[in-house]
Structures are given as C-alpha cells and as structure tokens.
XYZ file of C-alpha atoms in Angstrom:
748
model
C 71.600 -0.621 147.960
C 70.721 2.360 145.661
C 71.312 5.767 146.714
C 67.940 7.265 147.876
C 68.180 9.924 145.593
C 69.033 7.768 142.489
C 65.675 7.683 140.690
C 67.295 5.401 137.951
C 66.426 2.322 140.360
C 62.990 0.921 141.380
C 64.304 -0.778 144.443
C 65.678 -3.752 142.456
C 69.214 -4.175 141.941
C 70.037 -4.189 138.180
C 66.587 -2.993 137.056
C 66.538 0.505 135.691
C 63.821 2.294 133.794
C 62.316 5.727 133.160
C 59.076 6.406 134.960
C 56.198 7.845 133.075
C 56.256 10.829 135.515
C 60.173 11.278 135.950
C 61.559 13.513 138.703
C 64.168 14.822 136.501
C 64.066 18.446 135.632
C 61.723 19.045 132.715
C 62.142 21.617 130.221
C 59.875 24.549 130.754
C 57.146 24.957 128.154
C 56.779 28.168 126.082
C 53.186 29.576 125.976
C 51.504 28.736 122.739
C 52.479 30.794 119.671
C 54.627 32.788 122.045
C 56.407 35.500 120.064
C 60.058 36.441 120.240
C 60.840 39.694 122.017
C 63.559 42.225 121.221
C 64.044 45.298 123.100
C 66.090 48.160 121.439
C 67.240 50.691 123.715
C 68.644 54.155 122.668
C 70.408 56.336 124.883
C 69.822 60.126 125.411
C 67.791 60.436 122.172
C 65.316 63.052 122.266
C 61.506 62.809 121.685
C 61.744 64.313 118.207
C 65.046 62.904 116.978
C 63.625 59.892 114.788
C 62.559 60.744 111.262
C 58.991 59.422 112.478
C 58.669 61.749 115.286
C 59.674 64.794 113.049
C 63.441 64.838 112.642
C 65.431 65.684 109.375
C 67.831 62.937 110.679
C 67.802 60.021 108.336
C 66.395 56.986 110.245
C 64.667 54.958 107.526
C 64.975 51.541 109.429
C 63.414 52.871 112.633
C 60.852 54.715 110.505
C 59.924 51.489 108.816
C 59.213 49.814 112.214
C 56.993 52.630 113.043
C 55.233 52.360 109.658
C 54.717 48.608 110.157
C 53.803 48.989 113.907
C 52.927 51.743 116.252
C 53.974 55.122 117.444
C 53.374 56.175 120.954
C 53.281 59.929 121.462
C 52.518 60.004 125.216
C 55.262 57.614 126.331
C 57.201 58.582 129.518
C 60.438 57.197 130.951
C 62.422 58.338 134.046
C 64.825 61.333 133.388
C 68.104 58.995 133.595
C 69.212 55.990 132.302
C 69.551 53.307 135.138
C 66.090 54.190 136.558
C 64.486 53.787 133.168
C 66.333 50.297 132.581
C 65.448 49.055 135.967
C 61.749 49.974 135.194
C 61.924 48.402 131.696
C 63.496 45.398 133.341
C 60.998 44.760 136.129
C 57.753 46.471 135.380
C 57.964 48.258 138.720
C 58.797 51.926 139.822
C 62.589 52.704 139.985
C 62.717 53.533 143.461
C 60.829 50.438 144.809
C 63.395 48.184 143.150
C 66.338 50.173 144.468
C 67.418 52.172 141.328
C 66.238 55.624 142.028
C 69.381 57.159 140.251
C 72.129 55.844 138.188
C 74.367 53.070 139.771
C 77.350 55.159 140.315
C 75.282 57.502 142.358
C 73.778 54.985 144.671
C 73.842 56.480 148.385
C 73.016 53.162 150.356
C 69.318 53.976 151.032
C 66.849 51.368 150.002
C 65.948 53.439 146.946
C 69.420 54.032 145.915
C 71.166 50.719 146.029
C 72.417 50.834 142.337
C 70.917 47.160 141.849
C 67.602 45.785 141.414
C 66.207 44.101 144.469
C 65.569 40.341 144.355
C 61.798 41.194 145.249
C 61.603 42.178 141.663
C 62.130 39.519 139.111
C 63.489 40.814 135.801
C 61.786 40.065 132.495
C 64.620 37.572 131.570
C 64.198 35.728 134.795
C 60.469 35.541 134.180
C 60.711 34.340 130.655
C 63.430 31.998 131.550
C 60.888 29.975 133.251
C 58.873 29.742 130.113
C 61.513 28.306 127.955
C 62.732 31.551 126.457
C 66.360 32.079 125.722
C 67.458 35.425 127.044
C 70.445 37.302 125.855
C 71.844 40.761 126.294
C 74.046 43.073 124.293
C 75.195 46.722 125.158
C 74.833 49.050 128.195
C 73.704 47.260 131.453
C 74.074 50.073 133.998
C 72.214 48.097 136.756
C 75.052 46.789 138.927
C 76.489 48.735 142.024
C 79.840 50.137 141.039
C 81.534 48.346 143.964
C 80.726 45.049 142.093
C 82.319 46.083 138.767
C 85.679 44.149 139.509
C 86.467 40.992 137.846
C 85.947 39.033 141.073
C 82.380 40.346 141.287
C 80.333 39.466 143.178
C 78.245 38.950 139.768
C 74.872 38.455 141.129
C 73.867 41.715 139.451
C 75.394 41.459 136.354
C 73.173 40.492 133.286
C 74.095 36.629 133.700
C 73.044 37.009 137.479
C 69.595 38.510 136.643
C 68.287 36.130 133.967
C 70.444 36.370 130.837
C 72.448 33.391 129.466
C 74.892 35.642 127.490
C 76.026 39.149 127.811
C 78.269 41.064 125.743
C 78.512 44.818 126.541
C 79.686 47.513 129.116
C 78.750 48.574 132.750
C 78.521 52.181 133.508
C 76.921 55.349 131.922
C 79.080 55.753 128.725
C 81.698 54.183 126.530
C 84.188 55.059 123.851
C 82.584 53.736 120.553
C 86.060 53.596 118.965
C 88.075 51.869 121.848
C 85.629 50.363 124.185
C 86.297 48.529 127.440
C 84.129 45.562 127.286
C 82.815 42.606 129.338
C 81.664 39.264 128.122
C 79.213 37.161 130.180
C 81.126 37.292 133.877
C 84.566 38.822 132.924
C 86.254 41.847 131.503
C 87.735 41.278 128.002
C 90.459 43.098 125.904
C 89.793 43.738 122.371
C 92.267 44.886 119.583
C 89.680 46.682 117.100
C 90.237 46.247 113.631
C 90.170 48.991 110.985
C 86.446 50.109 110.474
C 85.654 48.975 114.186
C 82.508 50.644 115.872
C 80.928 49.567 118.861
C 77.290 49.722 117.532
C 78.487 47.249 114.796
C 79.979 45.189 117.042
C 76.998 45.037 119.373
C 74.680 44.195 116.352
C 77.122 41.476 115.408
C 76.943 40.034 118.818
C 73.239 40.253 118.813
C 72.930 38.516 115.517
C 75.353 35.682 116.673
C 73.355 35.095 119.826
C 70.142 34.848 117.914
C 71.583 32.564 115.279
C 72.940 30.212 117.870
C 69.614 30.060 119.682
C 67.572 29.507 116.713
C 69.854 26.822 115.183
C 69.917 24.822 118.492
C 66.599 25.412 120.324
C 63.990 23.283 118.860
C 61.539 26.315 118.018
C 61.927 27.990 121.548
C 61.301 31.668 121.411
C 64.218 34.209 122.476
C 64.410 37.427 124.328
C 67.101 39.705 122.994
C 68.070 42.986 124.701
C 70.197 45.463 122.883
C 71.153 48.589 124.679
C 73.150 50.754 122.329
C 75.706 53.182 123.514
C 74.430 55.537 121.126
C 73.481 58.360 121.355
C 75.182 59.071 124.949
C 78.183 61.009 124.562
C 80.798 60.574 123.343
C 79.586 61.186 119.954
C 81.728 59.118 117.618
C 80.914 57.882 114.156
C 82.474 57.100 111.015
C 83.443 60.112 109.045
C 81.301 59.485 105.967
C 78.153 59.649 108.041
C 79.345 62.955 109.205
C 79.959 64.073 105.909
C 76.294 63.351 105.073
C 75.197 66.304 107.319
C 77.650 68.816 106.386
C 76.150 71.990 106.328
C 72.769 70.596 107.184
C 72.605 72.785 110.602
C 73.981 76.026 109.410
C 70.616 77.621 109.821
C 70.717 77.109 113.543
C 68.817 75.365 116.335
C 65.940 78.055 116.338
C 65.101 77.296 112.754
C 65.567 73.274 112.907
C 63.420 73.316 115.987
C 60.565 75.047 114.135
C 61.008 72.741 111.153
C 60.641 69.725 113.517
C 57.736 71.114 114.991
C 56.007 71.673 111.820
C 56.443 68.134 110.817
C 55.462 66.925 114.103
C 51.965 68.576 113.614
C 51.816 67.479 110.148
C 52.356 63.842 111.080
C 50.047 64.252 114.169
C 52.859 63.295 116.522
C 51.928 66.522 118.514
C 48.340 67.842 118.570
C 47.379 70.797 116.348
C 46.820 73.283 119.380
C 50.231 72.379 120.854
C 52.322 75.578 121.480
C 56.275 75.533 121.178
C 57.937 75.604 124.533
C 60.354 78.675 124.912
C 63.974 78.265 124.724
C 65.372 76.982 128.093
C 67.322 79.409 130.242
C 70.981 79.517 129.188
C 70.247 78.914 125.518
C 70.855 82.133 123.358
C 69.198 82.873 120.114
C 71.262 81.379 117.318
C 71.461 84.674 115.437
C 73.167 86.383 118.692
C 75.822 83.721 118.629
C 79.328 84.401 117.468
C 80.330 83.190 114.136
C 82.916 80.677 115.783
C 80.239 79.262 118.182
C 77.813 78.726 115.388
C 80.717 76.912 113.422
C 81.695 74.732 116.391
C 77.884 73.997 117.207
C 77.102 72.955 113.837
C 80.024 70.380 113.713
C 78.934 68.895 117.126
C 75.373 68.496 115.946
C 76.458 67.164 112.595
C 78.234 64.538 114.361
C 75.258 63.564 116.690
C 72.917 63.526 113.646
C 75.501 61.183 111.938
C 75.824 58.978 115.167
C 71.991 58.450 115.179
C 71.916 57.786 111.562
C 74.572 55.007 111.952
C 72.870 53.432 114.816
C 69.665 53.298 112.536
C 71.762 51.435 109.892
C 72.812 48.949 112.245
C 69.236 48.507 113.455
C 68.454 47.839 110.034
C 70.948 45.201 109.688
C 69.481 43.441 112.528
C 66.033 43.562 111.395
C 67.183 42.390 107.847
C 68.576 39.334 109.582
C 65.273 38.648 111.471
C 63.531 38.748 108.214
C 65.821 36.555 106.443
C 65.481 33.728 109.093
C 61.741 34.116 108.982
C 61.530 35.393 112.572
C 60.575 39.006 112.129
C 56.802 38.661 111.710
C 56.599 36.939 115.231
C 58.959 39.049 117.080
C 57.600 41.852 119.321
C 59.984 44.598 118.936
C 60.031 47.481 121.492
C 62.127 50.283 120.700
C 62.677 53.405 122.891
C 64.877 55.877 124.356
C 65.916 55.938 128.068
C 65.566 59.642 128.850
C 65.540 62.898 127.048
C 68.443 64.611 125.359
C 71.304 65.633 127.398
C 72.248 69.349 128.257
C 75.479 68.083 129.834
C 77.691 69.770 127.209
C 76.747 73.278 128.393
C 76.291 76.285 126.365
C 79.404 75.397 124.115
C 79.495 71.682 123.844
C 82.849 70.203 124.144
C 85.306 68.004 122.135
C 86.531 66.398 125.289
C 83.590 65.883 127.390
C 85.183 64.184 130.246
C 87.716 66.948 130.748
C 85.080 69.477 130.204
C 82.877 68.108 132.977
C 85.412 67.271 135.660
C 88.617 69.250 135.464
C 88.953 72.055 132.802
C 86.067 73.459 130.970
C 86.499 73.972 127.259
C 85.776 77.277 125.518
C 85.009 77.783 121.777
C 88.472 79.306 121.481
C 90.110 76.115 123.044
C 87.959 73.810 120.758
C 88.001 75.512 117.456
C 91.706 74.407 116.456
C 90.695 70.639 116.913
C 87.158 70.834 115.212
C 88.283 68.290 112.558
C 88.857 65.674 115.319
C 85.133 65.788 116.143
C 83.639 62.332 115.821
C 86.851 60.243 115.373
C 88.845 58.393 118.183
C 90.416 61.542 119.130
C 87.565 63.204 120.387
C 85.033 62.621 123.189
C 82.446 65.042 122.125
C 78.969 66.327 122.924
C 76.767 69.050 121.378
C 75.631 72.327 123.142
C 72.453 72.326 125.084
C 70.732 74.284 122.449
C 70.763 71.340 120.108
C 69.455 69.164 122.989
C 66.255 71.117 123.100
C 66.097 70.576 119.414
C 66.190 66.863 120.131
C 63.290 67.390 122.727
C 61.178 69.477 120.276
C 58.745 70.802 121.223
C 59.232 70.339 125.023
C 60.968 72.216 127.755
C 63.965 71.254 129.815
C 66.067 68.133 129.354
C 67.692 64.875 130.610
C 67.544 64.840 134.597
C 64.400 67.152 134.581
C 60.903 65.746 135.120
C 59.375 68.246 132.648
C 58.471 66.800 129.171
C 61.965 67.278 127.871
C 63.349 64.815 130.484
C 60.672 62.068 130.539
C 58.576 62.053 127.208
C 60.431 59.703 124.947
C 59.599 57.861 121.627
C 58.275 54.466 121.699
C 57.746 52.020 118.770
C 56.110 48.833 119.030
C 56.421 46.440 115.785
C 54.781 43.039 115.781
C 53.383 42.026 112.314
C 51.545 38.995 113.592
C 49.525 40.762 116.053
C 49.433 44.689 115.507
C 47.353 44.974 112.455
C 46.817 48.572 112.258
C 50.152 49.369 111.057
C 51.404 53.066 110.883
C 49.001 54.161 113.650
C 49.606 56.619 116.605
C 48.709 56.036 120.132
C 48.058 58.970 122.481
C 47.420 57.101 125.615
C 49.478 58.193 128.605
C 51.953 55.312 129.414
C 55.074 54.801 131.357
C 58.316 52.516 130.851
C 56.927 50.412 133.806
C 54.151 49.494 131.510
C 56.389 47.432 129.081
C 56.910 44.393 131.050
C 53.104 43.988 131.742
C 52.500 44.560 128.049
C 55.099 41.760 127.336
C 53.522 39.292 129.837
C 49.996 40.164 128.685
C 50.987 39.256 125.105
C 52.355 35.921 126.205
C 49.541 35.206 128.603
C 51.916 34.932 131.499
C 51.298 35.830 135.113
C 54.203 37.506 136.903
C 55.425 35.125 139.738
C 54.234 36.057 143.186
C 57.431 34.221 144.603
C 60.789 33.851 142.675
C 63.554 32.062 143.693
C 62.254 32.273 147.318
C 61.739 36.086 147.439
C 58.269 37.276 147.679
C 57.770 39.586 144.760
C 56.607 43.252 144.727
C 53.380 43.469 142.583
C 53.842 45.048 139.040
C 53.375 48.630 139.121
C 52.577 49.161 135.436
C 49.625 48.185 133.421
C 49.560 46.497 129.957
C 49.312 48.505 126.857
C 48.108 45.674 124.692
C 44.570 47.063 124.635
C 45.959 50.080 122.549
C 47.011 47.947 119.978
C 43.691 47.377 118.215
C 42.030 50.440 120.040
C 43.395 53.783 118.859
C 41.031 55.873 120.832
C 40.688 53.906 123.901
C 41.117 55.858 127.102
C 44.255 55.248 128.776
C 44.425 52.418 131.148
C 46.546 54.393 133.706
C 45.363 56.793 136.192
C 48.547 57.886 138.213
C 52.372 58.135 137.730
C 54.897 59.865 139.990
C 58.350 60.967 138.854
C 61.275 62.048 140.816
C 65.065 62.247 140.025
C 67.755 64.424 141.885
C 65.069 66.337 143.715
C 62.901 67.193 140.509
C 59.483 65.864 141.068
C 56.210 65.594 139.149
C 53.059 63.650 139.284
C 50.515 62.903 136.437
C 46.973 61.915 137.511
C 44.113 61.718 135.155
C 45.456 64.124 132.620
C 46.864 66.709 135.117
C 50.381 67.133 135.995
C 52.236 68.835 138.779
C 55.897 69.355 138.431
C 58.612 71.273 140.219
C 62.178 71.675 138.695
C 64.681 71.399 141.737
C 67.688 73.541 141.822
C 70.675 71.615 143.707
C 70.971 73.063 147.136
C 67.665 74.878 147.434
C 65.083 74.024 150.153
C 62.772 71.557 148.789
C 59.685 73.143 150.707
C 60.463 76.735 150.621
C 62.247 77.354 147.369
C 60.958 74.714 144.778
C 58.111 76.257 142.850
C 55.295 73.790 141.746
C 53.685 74.241 138.231
C 50.513 72.846 137.185
C 49.265 71.727 133.637
C 46.380 69.992 132.033
C 48.720 67.872 130.017
C 45.753 66.639 127.665
C 45.357 70.139 126.572
C 48.951 71.313 126.905
C 51.232 68.895 125.287
C 54.194 71.279 125.810
C 53.561 72.226 129.469
C 53.457 75.975 128.566
C 50.171 77.074 130.345
C 50.764 77.000 134.096
C 47.642 76.794 136.065
C 48.879 76.702 139.510
C 47.701 80.146 140.399
C 44.176 79.563 138.799
C 43.567 76.245 140.186
C 45.355 76.049 143.533
C 43.075 73.371 145.143
C 43.914 70.917 142.254
C 47.588 71.571 142.744
C 47.349 70.950 146.461
C 45.413 67.749 145.701
C 48.325 66.576 143.316
C 51.073 67.457 145.963
C 49.257 65.469 148.450
C 49.106 62.606 145.938
C 52.809 62.916 145.188
C 53.740 62.589 148.807
C 51.475 59.532 148.966
C 53.030 57.974 146.153
C 56.668 58.844 147.422
C 55.725 57.029 150.515
C 54.251 54.091 148.733
C 56.976 53.457 146.398
C 59.977 54.338 148.521
C 61.272 57.675 147.116
C 62.335 59.227 150.099
C 64.631 60.592 151.263
C 65.326 63.287 148.465
C 68.768 63.651 147.410
C 70.044 66.073 144.950
C 73.635 65.406 144.883
C 75.112 64.136 141.582
C 78.690 62.900 141.068
C 79.428 64.007 144.619
C 78.021 60.446 145.530
C 80.466 58.809 143.445
C 83.105 60.825 145.072
C 81.804 59.691 148.429
C 82.166 56.152 147.401
C 85.708 56.530 146.319
C 86.718 58.327 149.453
C 85.313 55.412 151.406
C 88.190 53.281 150.152
C 90.424 52.631 153.086
C 92.861 50.233 151.271
C 96.371 51.984 150.739
C 98.199 48.841 149.202
C 97.566 47.145 145.787
C 99.248 44.334 143.983
C 98.787 43.681 140.087
C 100.079 41.209 137.876
C 100.642 40.916 133.850
C 97.893 39.902 131.835
C 95.253 40.312 134.575
C 91.532 41.244 133.883
C 91.333 44.941 133.363
C 90.715 47.051 136.594
C 87.610 48.986 135.995
C 88.177 53.041 136.275
C 85.858 52.769 139.276
C 87.929 50.187 140.939
C 91.279 51.658 140.605
C 93.271 52.800 143.501
C 91.978 56.411 144.506
C 94.956 58.518 143.694
C 92.980 61.792 143.512
C 94.996 64.776 145.041
C 97.161 62.692 147.201
C 100.855 61.252 147.342
C 101.343 57.705 146.074
C 104.149 55.407 144.961
C 104.124 52.755 142.003
C 106.704 50.090 142.369
C 107.408 47.787 139.246
C 109.883 45.097 139.665
C 111.076 43.944 136.207
C 113.371 41.204 134.776
C 114.772 39.767 131.519
C 115.230 43.437 130.205
C 117.408 43.791 127.010
C 117.945 46.454 124.411
C 114.955 44.692 122.616
C 112.595 45.139 125.550
C 109.333 47.026 124.682
C 105.762 47.372 125.704
C 103.364 48.711 128.428
C 104.395 47.944 132.089
C 101.208 49.363 133.298
C 98.430 51.858 131.525
C 96.007 53.722 133.610
C 93.340 55.730 131.899
C 93.298 56.857 128.329
C 94.254 59.615 125.816
C 91.794 61.795 127.236
C 93.163 61.578 130.710
C 95.669 58.700 131.916
C 99.234 57.800 132.383
C 101.439 54.956 131.478
C 104.826 53.568 132.053
C 106.247 51.656 128.837
C 109.562 50.668 127.328
C 110.273 51.837 123.671
C 113.392 52.362 121.683
C 115.868 51.723 124.421
C 114.062 54.010 126.886
C 111.780 53.694 129.884
C 108.936 56.224 129.438
C 106.524 57.680 131.838
C 103.807 59.793 130.099
C 100.961 61.730 132.042
C 98.089 62.913 129.815
C 96.406 65.793 131.685
C 94.113 66.562 128.784
C 94.110 65.540 125.012
C 96.223 68.582 124.319
C 98.335 68.736 127.553
C 100.808 65.947 128.220
C 104.088 65.443 130.261
C 106.802 62.985 129.328
C 109.667 61.656 131.229
C 112.313 59.308 129.447
C 115.305 57.528 130.899
C 117.660 54.861 129.825
C 115.987 51.516 129.785
C 117.868 49.310 132.402
C 119.289 45.820 131.694
C 118.733 42.630 133.183
C 116.582 43.027 136.588
C 115.427 46.437 137.770
C 113.171 47.848 140.590
C 111.417 50.987 139.070
C 109.369 53.398 141.234
C 107.491 56.299 140.415
C 107.003 58.490 143.506
C 104.171 61.242 143.187
C 104.508 63.773 145.856
C 101.423 66.210 146.144
C 102.794 69.758 146.250
C 99.445 71.620 146.239
C 95.942 71.124 145.373
C 95.545 68.715 142.472
C 99.435 69.388 141.712
C 102.552 67.585 142.265
C 105.888 66.126 141.252
C 106.900 62.551 139.778
C 110.318 61.201 140.686
C 111.331 58.103 138.568
C 114.028 56.061 140.421
C 115.610 52.806 139.010
C 117.222 50.510 141.677
C 116.911 53.537 144.118
C 118.728 55.821 141.840
C 116.772 59.109 140.919
C 116.853 59.240 137.139
C 114.460 62.031 136.579
C 111.682 64.382 137.805
C 108.653 65.735 136.267
C 106.468 68.803 137.418
C 102.743 68.110 137.159
C 101.110 71.623 137.758
C 97.688 70.183 137.075
C 96.211 66.636 137.716
C 92.886 65.165 137.174
C 91.097 63.184 139.697
C 90.237 59.417 139.452
C 86.440 60.153 138.460
C 87.835 62.037 135.373
C 89.178 58.928 133.523
C 87.503 57.231 130.651
C 89.424 53.890 131.109
C 90.761 51.559 133.667
C 94.184 49.956 134.612
C 95.890 47.207 132.780
C 99.251 45.676 133.603
C 101.524 44.258 130.889
C 99.406 45.524 128.057
C 97.521 48.515 126.862
C 93.751 48.011 126.763
C 93.051 51.401 124.930
C 95.106 53.935 123.232
C 96.685 56.540 125.737
C 99.737 58.062 123.619
C 100.590 58.036 119.970
C 104.034 56.377 120.749
C 102.416 52.965 120.482
C 98.965 51.334 119.392
C 97.432 48.576 121.839
C 97.849 46.063 122.998
C 101.715 46.752 122.859
C 102.459 43.874 125.287
C 105.408 44.076 127.479
C 107.828 41.386 126.146
C 110.046 41.199 129.411
C 109.095 39.945 132.869
C 106.921 41.932 135.385
C 107.576 40.138 138.617
C 105.577 42.681 140.698
C 103.370 45.783 140.462
C 102.317 47.732 143.356
C 100.564 50.932 144.171
C 100.876 52.206 147.737
C 98.828 55.529 148.774
C 99.518 58.309 151.295
C 96.989 59.901 153.327
C 98.388 63.537 152.665
C 95.511 64.304 150.227
C 93.383 67.569 150.420
C 89.696 67.526 150.076
C 89.122 67.561 146.269
C 85.344 67.943 146.982
C 86.316 71.621 148.072
C 88.967 72.146 145.387
C 88.885 74.039 141.970
C 88.601 71.125 139.952
C 85.605 69.730 141.794
C 83.765 73.236 141.775
C 84.063 73.121 138.172
C 82.182 69.774 138.143
C 79.625 70.728 140.482
C 78.651 73.720 138.249
C 77.929 71.713 135.162
C-alpha cells in the first residue's frame, strides 16, 4: 500500500501521475511588475553631510540618486541605530517590537529585548512569501548580544528573520581594516589583502549576491539590504581619500556650518525663514580654540569626510553594476542614515575611541604625536562634537537626542520607472516606520495578519507613495512619538514637544519640555512653551497616551551600564577552548574585568621551530595574547595602543603546561605570573587594566583573528599542538561600576 502522504500514487499500485492541482509546494508568485528593492543604510551620517543636502563633501553618486529621484527634508528616524533598523525592517515603532534601544543595552523589559518580536514580520519575511530573493550585507544589530555566539540560537540573526544570505557583523561598530565578520550563521576569519576595506568588501558581496540571484532566479525580484559600517566610528579610510580633504576644514566648524546652511537654503533643503540653531553647549567657538586643538580637529574631520566620500564611491560601484545588468530602472532604492551625527568623541575627539570612552580619556597633548595615524589601521578615531553639529546643520543636539539633530535624517528614494518628477524635494513629515508601508504599497502587497503562526501587530507607519507624484500634498501622518534614554518628544500635526533628559535627573520634576511649531521653525529655535501652555499640556498628555499604546515604559536612562549588568550576570567560572574554533565574540568572552583569573594551555609537539598564536584576546587597541616566536614564549598585554607590557621566557620543548595567573592587586590592577610545568618563569606588573567591554575584538585559539602586536601578522597559526586551553575565574573582583575606569565611561 502506498504511504498515505505519498501523492505520487492514486491508489493504484504502479500508476503515478501529477495531478493538475498538485499538493506539493508551489513557488510563490511575485506581484505583477514588482520592482527590486535596495536599502542603503548609512551609519551616524548627519542631515547635512551629503552634497545634495548642502555638504562640501564629495558625494556625486548619492547626489545622482537624488537628482534621479526624490530628497525628503522632513524625514525622521530614532536617535540610535538598532531602534531605527527595527523600524526600517518592520514598519512598526521600535519599542513595540522590542528594540527601544541598541541591542547591547537590552534590559529584559518587553520594549528592550534587543531582538524583534515574532509578532512583527520583517520586510524580507513578507517579501519572501512573494517570490523575492532576500539578501543582506553589513551591520545587523538586531540580535540580543546573549545570542552572538557561534552556537546561537540563530533565530534572530538575519537568516532567522527572512534573509537567505548574510555577510556582515553584529553589534554597533567595526574595524574597517580588520573586521570580525560573520557569514550566514557562523563567524568567519578573514585574512585581509593589501587594499582591503570593509565597505568595498560589503559592496563586492552585495554585487555577488545580486549576480547569483539574477542569473538563477527566472526573473524573480530581489530585496537587497546593505548596511554600511560607515560612517560610525572608527573613521578609517584609504590615505588618498584623506589627502583630498587636506586643509579643507582649516577655517573651522563655525564657518563650514555657515557655508552648509547657505547652500541648504539655496537648494531649498531648508526653508528660507529657517534660523541656524546656536552651538550646542560644550562646543567652543573655533577662534577660541588652541592651535593644537584646531590642528587635531581638522585632521579628524578630514578623515570623516574622506570616509563618507569613499562610501559614496562604493555606492556608485553598486549602482553602476545594477545599470550594467539592466536592473537599475526597476529597482526602488531607499537610502537613509540611521540617526544624527555622534557627539561621542567629546570636545577633543580621539584617535583610539574605545580607550577614550572606557578606560583612559585622550587629550589633545596625548593625541597629537599620533596624528599621522588617523584613518589608518593603527587608529580607531572619531571627531570632536563640534564637527558633529556641522554634520547636523542647521539643527541642534546629536545622536541619542530627540531634537532635530538626533532624529532628522537624509532620505533619498530612486525608482526611474515610477518616480517621474526626478530631482524633487519632499517636505512632508515622515518617519522610518513609513518605509515598509511604502514598499508594500508600491508592490500592492497587504501585510499579513498572521505570520508563521504569530498574530501580527498592525503596521504603525503610513505609505509615502502619495508624495512621489504630489510634491505639495499634505502629509499623511498625524502623530509620531520619540523616546531614547529618557529623551522624549512627540510630533502632532506640525507641533513638536521635546524634552532633553539628563541622565540621573527626575523625569517629572527636572526635565524641561520645549514646544515648537515645526512647520514654521525648522531648527527648533523658538520655544513656545511659555506662550502656549495649553498646547504643551495637550502634547504631553498625547505623549503619555502614545507611550502606553506603543510600550515605551518603563523609562530607562542607563547606557552601557546595561551591558555591564549583562556581563555581570555571567555565573560561569570555567571555560574550555579548542584550536581553530569559531571566534568567541567580544561580548561572549569570559568576564575578566577587575578580577583574578587563570589561563591554562596544555601544549605538545613543541620544538625550536614552533611559532604561532596560542590564544589572542582583543586587538591592538586593548587586548593580550600568548604566542611562540623566535624560540620564546611571549605574553603581551596591550593596555592602549601606546602602553604595552611584554613578558618573554624560553620556549619549552616537547610537552608543557603553561599557566598565566592574573592576581588582582587593586582596582583595575594586578600581576601576571607565567609558569611552565609549575615552575615560575616570570612575572609582570599590570598597573592599569581595561575591562572586557573595552575591547574591540573577541577571542581566538590557535591563530590570530585580528592584529594585536607588531610582532606578527594574522593569522599566524600555531604550528604545534594545543591539547587544552582553559580559563578559570575567581570571585575576588571589585565593583568596576564604582571604579575609576567606569566613572570615566559614565561621564561621556
């Protein structure tokens, strides 16, 4: 008898046929004349940074997209990357889908899960049901950091949320020269070749994904999501691009900002009656700065401009490819930035930003001797916040703030087959939650009410498609709330109420709400709170209603303290690692901050020719490694890129058990003892130690994943045997949250 589920039989032995209505899965059908869709997401790029939004930075390829499509000048995002990306992927508000803050800072409440709820199908999940091939490259930042490990779970990685391929990275930032990357569902090691840069690599992979799709898909459309690491710090870019901008910013941030503002008015990007917002607190007048500060600030800004210029060139390469294969005209391109420009560099900027933020602030005097490193692989740089306000011209405040500088962003839409009023400006108020409804509207696709068994939240956004042909149509939106780290705002029918929250202050008694008629006050410079108290009260009541409806509460103004909380919850004290294992992400490594620990390596087949890395933990900006080289066994601890400690002992022969015992001797300080087969071979004082969150790279065993010391270049594989590598933690640590290093970080 045939199996009851075998539909090749019709109840008659030996007779097989295909029914005219087969039960086997059919291929989904794409909507008629469905376009390809390409999202290009820039990181930390301000409202005015593109040439077509008033900048002096050379962005001809993005400018051409604007000239052939539409620029939106009243488009808004959230004030940080993960929430914006959650909105962009789902068409819902970030808190409602569980991503009210960046993934590293999840706190366990429903609004802050660090991952997108299954009640909000992502755009690739929806489009996949309509025959689209869906591919992603670059930054994801929508997975809870607890799931970053090679073992997953992978349900919130890109392949778990609708993409068929992914090549990119988790987390907020990445080294452009020596990135730690993932492909599909696993970490990968790469050995960058001369001339390597991550932005170029991402475009190469995007092109290869599209190429593979169009050559094998029988005319099915594709959705490609390319999220650059640019221009988030570290600002790293080929030297020839930096050279293009040499001297360009010598006139200073006040003059450059004024020039951008004049161009914006001439272009119509800002209204003629707009007023320039004053310099944000903490930003000095350029003429009052020291000559050294101006010199350092100019070089840091030259590098940022070069970074964006280079990104534009890579976008041009991708657009040229689409044109060459005849796919450009029928591709809906959506280009945006995820939030306003970042003030995280503080007043001076930094050459090693991770150090600057976490364990030792840079000064102009400490940075200047290394100014020629800025932009290359030995720097991890970011500009001073004065240049961040230039990026946000003519707006006030920055990334993380719900004033215009944090949430008003460039948006370009390009679709030659359907957008006929090329080169136009659109001034309707819109938000990143409106992008998914726009795409679905263009396709004629209804969002599912149930997806994979989960009842779906309604879309919160509205389609912008009406604006394609109607430049003067009134906006289709009525209301949009904002919240991030306690900063709050609400826009309603042209009015905006906004409060800039200071960490630690009482929300009710110390936060001051401002009121603006945004239609008449582009830059939020004329506060009407005193003259229109009833309107302010109306908007505050509306904010609380929206906060309740979209799951914003409870408010939480903590930043990286939340990541510290996560790291502190690790109760595991024993770890075992193996050679050639997948990289352990920097958030998943054993938590050694300000505590004693012991690393044990059992080695075999050692000889005078033995060399290579036993383990590497972190990078040249903060890390340590044990390696064999030149007949020595070497331990190096990199506190910063300029402060390193080295201990070398004779390399044992045959088999050996090597232990590195770190004994805490004070807050963020200790002593390393290196023993071979139980015999003390040497000791090393470490008067200052970083904490785990400081590192920019993870842990590898048997090879180096990224550069850490100038003694070797990755991968520098260990050519003998590693039988066992173990890490054991003690519970004698101090509370780093109250320590000096953590205090430095909290003050940023």
